[in-house]
Short mmCIF file of C-alpha atoms in Angstrom, two decimals:
data_model
loop_
_atom_site.label_atom_id
_atom_site.label_comp_id
_atom_site.label_asym_id
_atom_site.label_seq_id
_atom_site.Cartn_x
_atom_site.Cartn_y
_atom_site.Cartn_z
CA MET A 1 11.27 -23.81 -1.56
CA THR A 2 10.90 -19.69 -2.32
CA ALA A 3 12.73 -18.76 -5.35
CA HIS A 4 15.13 -15.83 -3.71
CA THR A 5 16.98 -13.32 -6.06
CA SER A 6 20.21 -12.38 -4.57
CA LEU A 7 21.22 -8.83 -3.86
CA ASN A 8 24.31 -9.20 -6.34
CA GLY A 9 22.12 -9.83 -9.52
CA SER A 10 22.41 -13.62 -9.39
CA ALA A 11 18.67 -15.22 -10.26
CA PRO A 12 17.53 -18.92 -10.07
CA LYS A 13 17.34 -20.79 -13.59
CA LEU A 14 13.69 -21.72 -12.75
CA GLU A 15 11.25 -19.94 -11.28
CA VAL A 16 9.09 -22.22 -8.64
CA GLU A 17 5.93 -21.41 -6.77
CA PRO A 18 7.18 -19.86 -3.29
CA GLU A 19 5.75 -20.92 0.26
CA ARG A 20 5.24 -18.73 2.69
CA PRO A 21 7.98 -17.29 4.42
CA ASP A 22 7.92 -17.06 8.29
CA LEU A 23 9.23 -13.90 9.43
CA VAL A 24 9.27 -14.93 12.80
CA ALA A 25 11.55 -18.10 12.60
CA LEU A 26 13.81 -16.36 10.16
CA GLY A 27 13.84 -13.71 12.92
CA LYS A 28 14.12 -15.79 15.43
CA ASN A 29 17.56 -14.15 16.72
CA THR A 30 17.32 -10.58 15.67
CA LEU A 31 13.54 -10.19 16.33
CA LYS A 32 12.70 -8.42 19.60
CA PRO A 33 10.06 -10.53 21.84
CA ILE A 34 7.26 -7.81 21.28
CA GLU A 35 7.85 -8.21 17.13
CA LYS A 36 7.96 -11.59 17.35
CA THR A 37 4.26 -11.47 18.98
CA GLN A 38 2.73 -8.84 16.79
CA ILE A 39 3.86 -10.26 13.89
CA ARG A 40 2.70 -13.54 14.77
CA LEU A 41 -0.53 -12.45 15.58
CA ILE A 42 -1.13 -10.47 12.64
CA ARG A 43 0.32 -13.00 10.08
CA ARG A 44 -2.37 -15.06 11.26
CA SER A 45 -5.09 -12.91 10.85
CA PHE A 46 -4.35 -13.31 6.91
CA GLU A 47 -5.15 -17.08 7.19
CA PRO A 48 -8.77 -17.54 5.72
CA GLY A 49 -11.25 -18.12 8.67
CA LYS A 50 -13.21 -16.04 11.23
CA VAL A 51 -10.60 -13.64 12.03
CA ASP A 52 -10.11 -12.79 8.63
CA HIS A 53 -13.94 -12.57 7.83
CA THR A 54 -14.29 -9.92 10.31
CA LEU A 55 -11.56 -7.71 9.69
CA ARG A 56 -12.69 -8.08 6.19
CA TRP A 57 -16.41 -6.65 7.09
CA LEU A 58 -14.58 -4.21 9.65
CA GLN A 59 -12.65 -2.52 6.88
CA ARG A 60 -15.58 -2.50 4.45
CA THR A 61 -17.92 -1.14 7.42
CA ILE A 62 -16.25 1.12 9.75
CA GLY A 63 -13.16 1.91 7.97
CA ALA A 64 -14.14 2.86 5.01
CA ARG A 65 -17.24 4.75 6.22
CA TRP A 66 -15.14 6.80 8.77
CA ILE A 67 -12.68 7.86 6.04
CA ASP A 68 -15.83 8.55 3.50
CA VAL A 69 -17.48 11.20 6.14
CA CYS A 70 -14.37 12.47 7.16
CA THR A 71 -13.07 13.60 3.65
CA LYS A 72 -15.78 13.95 1.74
CA ASN A 73 -16.69 17.84 1.78
CA LEU A 74 -13.20 17.81 0.18
CA ARG A 75 -12.42 14.90 -2.06
CA HIS A 76 -12.48 14.72 -5.42
CA LEU A 77 -12.29 11.22 -7.71
CA HIS A 78 -10.88 10.79 -11.06
CA GLY A 79 -10.19 7.86 -13.31
CA LEU A 80 -12.54 5.22 -11.68
CA GLU A 81 -13.90 3.97 -15.02
CA ARG A 82 -10.37 3.06 -15.74
CA LEU A 83 -10.26 0.55 -12.94
CA PRO A 84 -10.47 -2.90 -13.80
CA PRO A 85 -13.34 -5.31 -12.17
CA PHE A 86 -12.28 -6.08 -8.82
CA ASP A 87 -12.64 -10.30 -9.03
CA PRO A 88 -12.50 -11.20 -5.23
CA LYS A 89 -10.35 -14.21 -6.35
CA ARG A 90 -7.87 -11.95 -8.07
CA SER A 91 -5.05 -10.01 -6.24
CA PHE A 92 -4.13 -6.39 -7.19
CA ILE A 93 -1.37 -4.23 -6.60
CA CYS A 94 -2.12 -0.11 -6.04
CA VAL A 95 1.03 1.99 -6.25
CA SER A 96 0.75 5.76 -4.83
CA ASN A 97 2.87 8.69 -4.60
CA HIS A 98 3.48 9.30 -0.91
CA ARG A 99 2.75 12.96 0.62
CA SER A 100 1.19 12.06 4.06
CA PHE A 101 0.53 9.28 6.41
CA PHE A 102 -2.78 9.12 5.05
CA ASP A 103 -2.52 8.55 1.34
CA LEU A 104 -3.20 4.84 0.71
CA TYR A 105 -5.67 4.99 3.91
CA VAL A 106 -7.96 7.34 1.85
CA VAL A 107 -7.39 5.50 -1.48
CA THR A 108 -8.42 2.26 -0.48
CA ALA A 109 -11.34 3.11 1.71
CA MET A 110 -12.76 5.02 -1.53
CA LEU A 111 -12.31 1.85 -3.23
CA VAL A 112 -13.93 -0.79 -0.36
CA HIS A 113 -16.54 2.09 -0.41
CA ARG A 114 -17.39 1.34 -4.10
CA GLY A 115 -17.63 -2.70 -3.38
CA MET A 116 -13.57 -3.73 -3.41
CA PRO A 117 -14.16 -6.88 -1.57
CA HIS A 118 -10.49 -7.63 -0.61
CA ARG A 119 -8.37 -7.85 2.01
CA MET A 120 -5.69 -4.51 2.06
CA LEU A 121 -2.06 -4.87 3.56
CA PHE A 122 0.31 -2.11 3.34
CA PRO A 123 4.04 -2.91 4.18
CA VAL A 124 5.13 -0.46 6.88
CA ARG A 125 8.04 0.80 8.79
CA ALA A 126 8.73 -1.84 11.96
CA ASN A 127 9.69 0.73 14.00
CA PHE A 128 6.40 2.14 16.30
CA PHE A 129 3.96 -0.24 14.72
CA TYR A 130 5.59 -3.55 15.56
CA ASP A 131 7.96 -2.75 18.55
CA SER A 132 5.39 -1.16 20.85
CA PRO A 133 1.93 -1.74 22.38
CA ALA A 134 1.07 1.69 21.05
CA GLY A 135 1.75 0.73 17.43
CA PHE A 136 -0.14 -2.60 17.71
CA PHE A 137 -3.37 -0.62 18.79
CA VAL A 138 -2.56 2.01 15.99
CA ASN A 139 -2.60 -0.57 13.65
CA GLY A 140 -5.53 -2.45 14.63
CA ILE A 141 -7.79 0.87 14.81
CA MET A 142 -6.66 2.69 12.00
CA SER A 143 -6.52 -0.24 9.52
CA PHE A 144 -7.67 -3.39 11.02
CA PHE A 145 -4.15 -4.66 10.83
CA ALA A 146 -3.67 -3.97 7.15
CA MET A 147 -0.02 -2.68 7.96
CA TYR A 148 1.67 -5.48 7.44
CA PRO A 149 4.77 -6.70 6.80
CA PRO A 150 6.98 -4.67 8.62
CA VAL A 151 9.77 -3.11 7.05
CA PHE A 152 12.84 -2.71 8.81
CA ARG A 153 15.63 -0.12 8.90
CA GLU A 154 18.57 -1.52 10.20
CA ARG A 155 21.10 -3.54 7.60
CA SER A 156 21.53 -6.60 10.11
CA ARG A 157 18.05 -7.24 9.48
CA ALA A 158 17.78 -6.54 5.67
CA THR A 159 17.28 -10.58 5.16
CA LEU A 160 13.86 -9.96 6.81
CA ASN A 161 12.98 -7.44 4.48
CA LEU A 162 13.46 -9.98 1.56
CA ALA A 163 11.38 -12.47 3.40
CA GLY A 164 8.77 -9.75 3.44
CA ILE A 165 9.00 -8.97 -0.08
CA ASP A 166 8.42 -12.62 -0.58
CA GLU A 167 5.38 -12.57 1.59
CA VAL A 168 3.54 -10.11 -0.03
CA VAL A 169 4.30 -11.85 -3.61
CA TRP A 170 2.97 -15.20 -1.77
CA MET A 171 -0.06 -13.25 -0.68
CA ALA A 172 -0.61 -11.35 -3.96
CA ARG A 173 -0.26 -14.98 -5.78
CA ARG A 174 -2.58 -16.94 -3.46
CA GLY A 175 -5.40 -14.24 -4.80
CA GLY A 176 -7.94 -11.84 -2.72
CA ALA A 177 -5.24 -9.37 -1.84
CA PHE A 178 -5.27 -5.63 -2.08
CA ILE A 179 -1.81 -4.60 -1.68
CA GLY A 180 -0.84 -0.55 -1.18
CA ILE A 181 2.58 0.17 -1.85
CA HIS A 182 4.49 3.58 -1.97
CA PRO A 183 7.17 2.99 -4.91
CA GLU A 184 8.94 5.96 -3.53
CA GLY A 185 9.56 4.00 -0.31
CA THR A 186 9.27 7.05 2.12
CA ARG A 187 7.46 10.20 2.52
CA ASN A 188 8.21 12.77 0.05
CA LYS A 189 8.65 15.90 2.41
CA GLY A 190 9.89 17.98 -0.73
CA ALA A 191 7.79 21.89 -1.56
CA ASP A 192 6.76 20.37 -5.04
CA PRO A 193 4.14 17.30 -4.58
CA TYR A 194 4.80 16.50 -8.03
CA ALA A 195 8.54 16.09 -7.92
CA LEU A 196 8.28 12.36 -7.21
CA LEU A 197 11.44 10.68 -5.50
CA PRO A 198 13.52 7.82 -6.99
CA ALA A 199 12.07 4.41 -7.26
CA GLN A 200 12.86 1.57 -4.71
CA SER A 201 13.90 -1.76 -6.64
CA GLY A 202 11.89 -3.40 -3.83
CA VAL A 203 8.53 -2.58 -5.21
CA GLY A 204 9.79 -3.64 -8.65
CA ARG A 205 10.57 -7.37 -7.05
CA ILE A 206 7.29 -7.31 -5.84
CA ILE A 207 5.79 -6.62 -9.16
CA ARG A 208 7.96 -8.96 -11.07
CA HIS A 209 7.17 -11.85 -9.19
CA ALA A 210 3.41 -11.29 -8.13
CA LYS A 211 2.03 -10.62 -11.73
CA VAL A 212 -1.00 -9.19 -10.90
CA ASP A 213 -2.60 -5.98 -11.99
CA VAL A 214 -0.86 -2.80 -11.04
CA ILE A 215 -3.32 0.28 -10.45
CA PRO A 216 -1.83 3.61 -10.25
CA VAL A 217 -2.93 6.47 -8.75
CA PHE A 218 -1.74 9.84 -7.49
CA VAL A 219 -3.11 12.00 -4.71
CA ASN A 220 -2.39 14.98 -3.35
CA GLY A 221 -4.09 17.50 -0.72
CA LEU A 222 -3.98 15.42 2.28
CA MET A 223 -2.59 16.33 5.56
CA ASN A 224 -0.14 15.04 7.85
CA ASP A 225 -1.88 16.22 11.34
CA LEU A 226 -5.41 13.76 11.39
CA TRP A 227 -7.09 16.26 13.81
CA ASP A 228 -6.32 19.08 11.44
CA GLN A 229 -7.35 17.38 8.13
CA VAL A 230 -10.72 16.26 9.79
CA SER A 231 -11.94 19.30 11.27
CA SER A 232 -10.91 21.07 7.33
CA ASN A 233 -13.16 18.77 5.83
CA PHE A 234 -16.25 19.69 8.24
CA THR A 235 -15.83 23.23 8.14
CA ARG A 236 -14.96 22.66 4.31
CA LYS A 237 -12.27 24.93 4.71
CA GLY A 238 -9.18 22.32 3.78
CA ARG A 239 -7.47 21.98 0.49
CA PRO A 240 -9.61 19.83 -2.32
CA ILE A 241 -8.26 16.14 -1.89
CA VAL A 242 -7.27 15.25 -5.51
CA ALA A 243 -6.97 11.36 -6.59
CA VAL A 244 -6.90 10.57 -9.63
CA PHE A 245 -6.74 6.49 -10.87
CA GLY A 246 -4.92 5.25 -13.87
CA LYS A 247 -5.62 2.27 -15.82
CA PRO A 248 -3.37 -0.89 -15.05
CA VAL A 249 0.48 -0.09 -15.60
CA ASP A 250 1.75 -1.52 -19.01
CA PHE A 251 5.08 -2.79 -18.17
CA ALA A 252 5.99 -3.82 -21.78
CA GLY A 253 6.97 -7.11 -21.15
CA LEU A 254 9.43 -6.56 -18.41
CA THR A 255 7.66 -8.54 -15.83
CA ASP A 256 8.28 -11.40 -18.20
CA MET A 257 11.93 -10.81 -18.30
CA THR A 258 14.58 -12.61 -16.04
CA PRO A 259 14.94 -11.17 -12.46
CA SER A 260 17.55 -9.36 -11.40
CA PRO A 261 18.37 -6.16 -9.39
CA ARG A 262 18.69 -3.79 -12.64
CA LEU A 263 15.35 -5.21 -13.89
CA TYR A 264 13.43 -4.41 -10.46
CA LYS A 265 14.55 -0.86 -10.64
CA LYS A 266 13.17 -0.62 -14.18
CA ILE A 267 9.59 -1.98 -13.46
CA ALA A 268 9.72 0.37 -10.27
CA ASP A 269 10.37 3.37 -11.99
CA ARG A 270 7.71 2.47 -14.86
CA ALA A 271 5.16 2.67 -11.83
CA VAL A 272 6.74 5.89 -10.50
CA GLU A 273 6.33 6.94 -14.35
CA ALA A 274 2.87 6.12 -14.64
CA ILE A 275 2.20 7.90 -11.13
CA GLY A 276 4.06 11.07 -12.44
CA GLU A 277 1.60 10.88 -15.24
CA LEU A 278 -1.50 11.02 -13.08
CA GLY A 279 0.17 13.97 -11.41
CA ARG A 280 0.25 15.91 -14.08
CA GLU A 281 -3.46 15.26 -15.03
CA GLU A 282 -3.75 16.26 -11.20
CA ARG A 283 -2.64 19.36 -11.57
CA GLN A 284 -5.14 20.18 -14.39
CA ILE A 285 -7.78 18.92 -12.40
CA ARG A 286 -7.08 20.83 -9.22
CA ALA A 287 -6.44 24.16 -11.26
CA GLY A 288 -10.20 24.01 -11.94
CA ILE A 289 -11.61 22.95 -8.73
CA GLU A 290 -9.71 25.99 -7.27
CA GLY A 291 -10.52 28.31 -9.72
CA ASP A 292 -14.23 27.60 -9.41
CA GLY A 293 -14.33 26.40 -5.71
CA THR A 294 -16.41 23.35 -6.41
CA ARG A 295 -16.60 20.53 -4.26
CA ASN A 296 -18.21 17.07 -5.12
#
């Protein structure tokens, strides 16, 4: 059985290897029929077999390539030498700041373009992506069904979010997954891209129980309008897109401590601190790029 930690801070005395949660079964009384159908289909796509193999191939060949073509004139990547070897049998978590809709698309596509073989998944808001046919289409076309599991805003479905966290942990511990997460929890719409939002403890819960390398990245310069972003790349008149990767985050033993909501928040805070440190580095790099007008 899954070892859940309750929201009031109580924790099981012993950790046990979790079973994969079944969101459809858990949400049989709260999920809409279309949500059940989409969750069931996308969940099955992560099981080993022809569908999973095909989606990995599409991510590597089509997804990574079109993002490369649409950003290469503006893109600057730094810190790639800090990344660990991407062992296909191991899982990794990537934590990123969240300024645009496309942050993780660009970051992970560039890693795939450089040989990362993993199946990707990004937890995503349920509304639109899981409650409409258009959301299913966008998920498939834009990410080849990487946007999973759904995150629900309603308090009445909070239990499903805990199960979704447990499923992300299950996939990480199984191996072969690259999990992209925004510790801020929502898109930062503030004027200052270097002022990060508070960390959300759910990210700390995932990191604590997954026990895999956590790679931080700060990315800046992406727009929220896809057409404007792509056209600015081809005219070479857009803002530089700068992504700075860091070495795996050192949690200083936090991931070995007894689970609790307070511990999850500490872990999430450390992840945001690591992103913020890369943000300061990105600011200096950007000043140099915008000062001399160079492009990679």
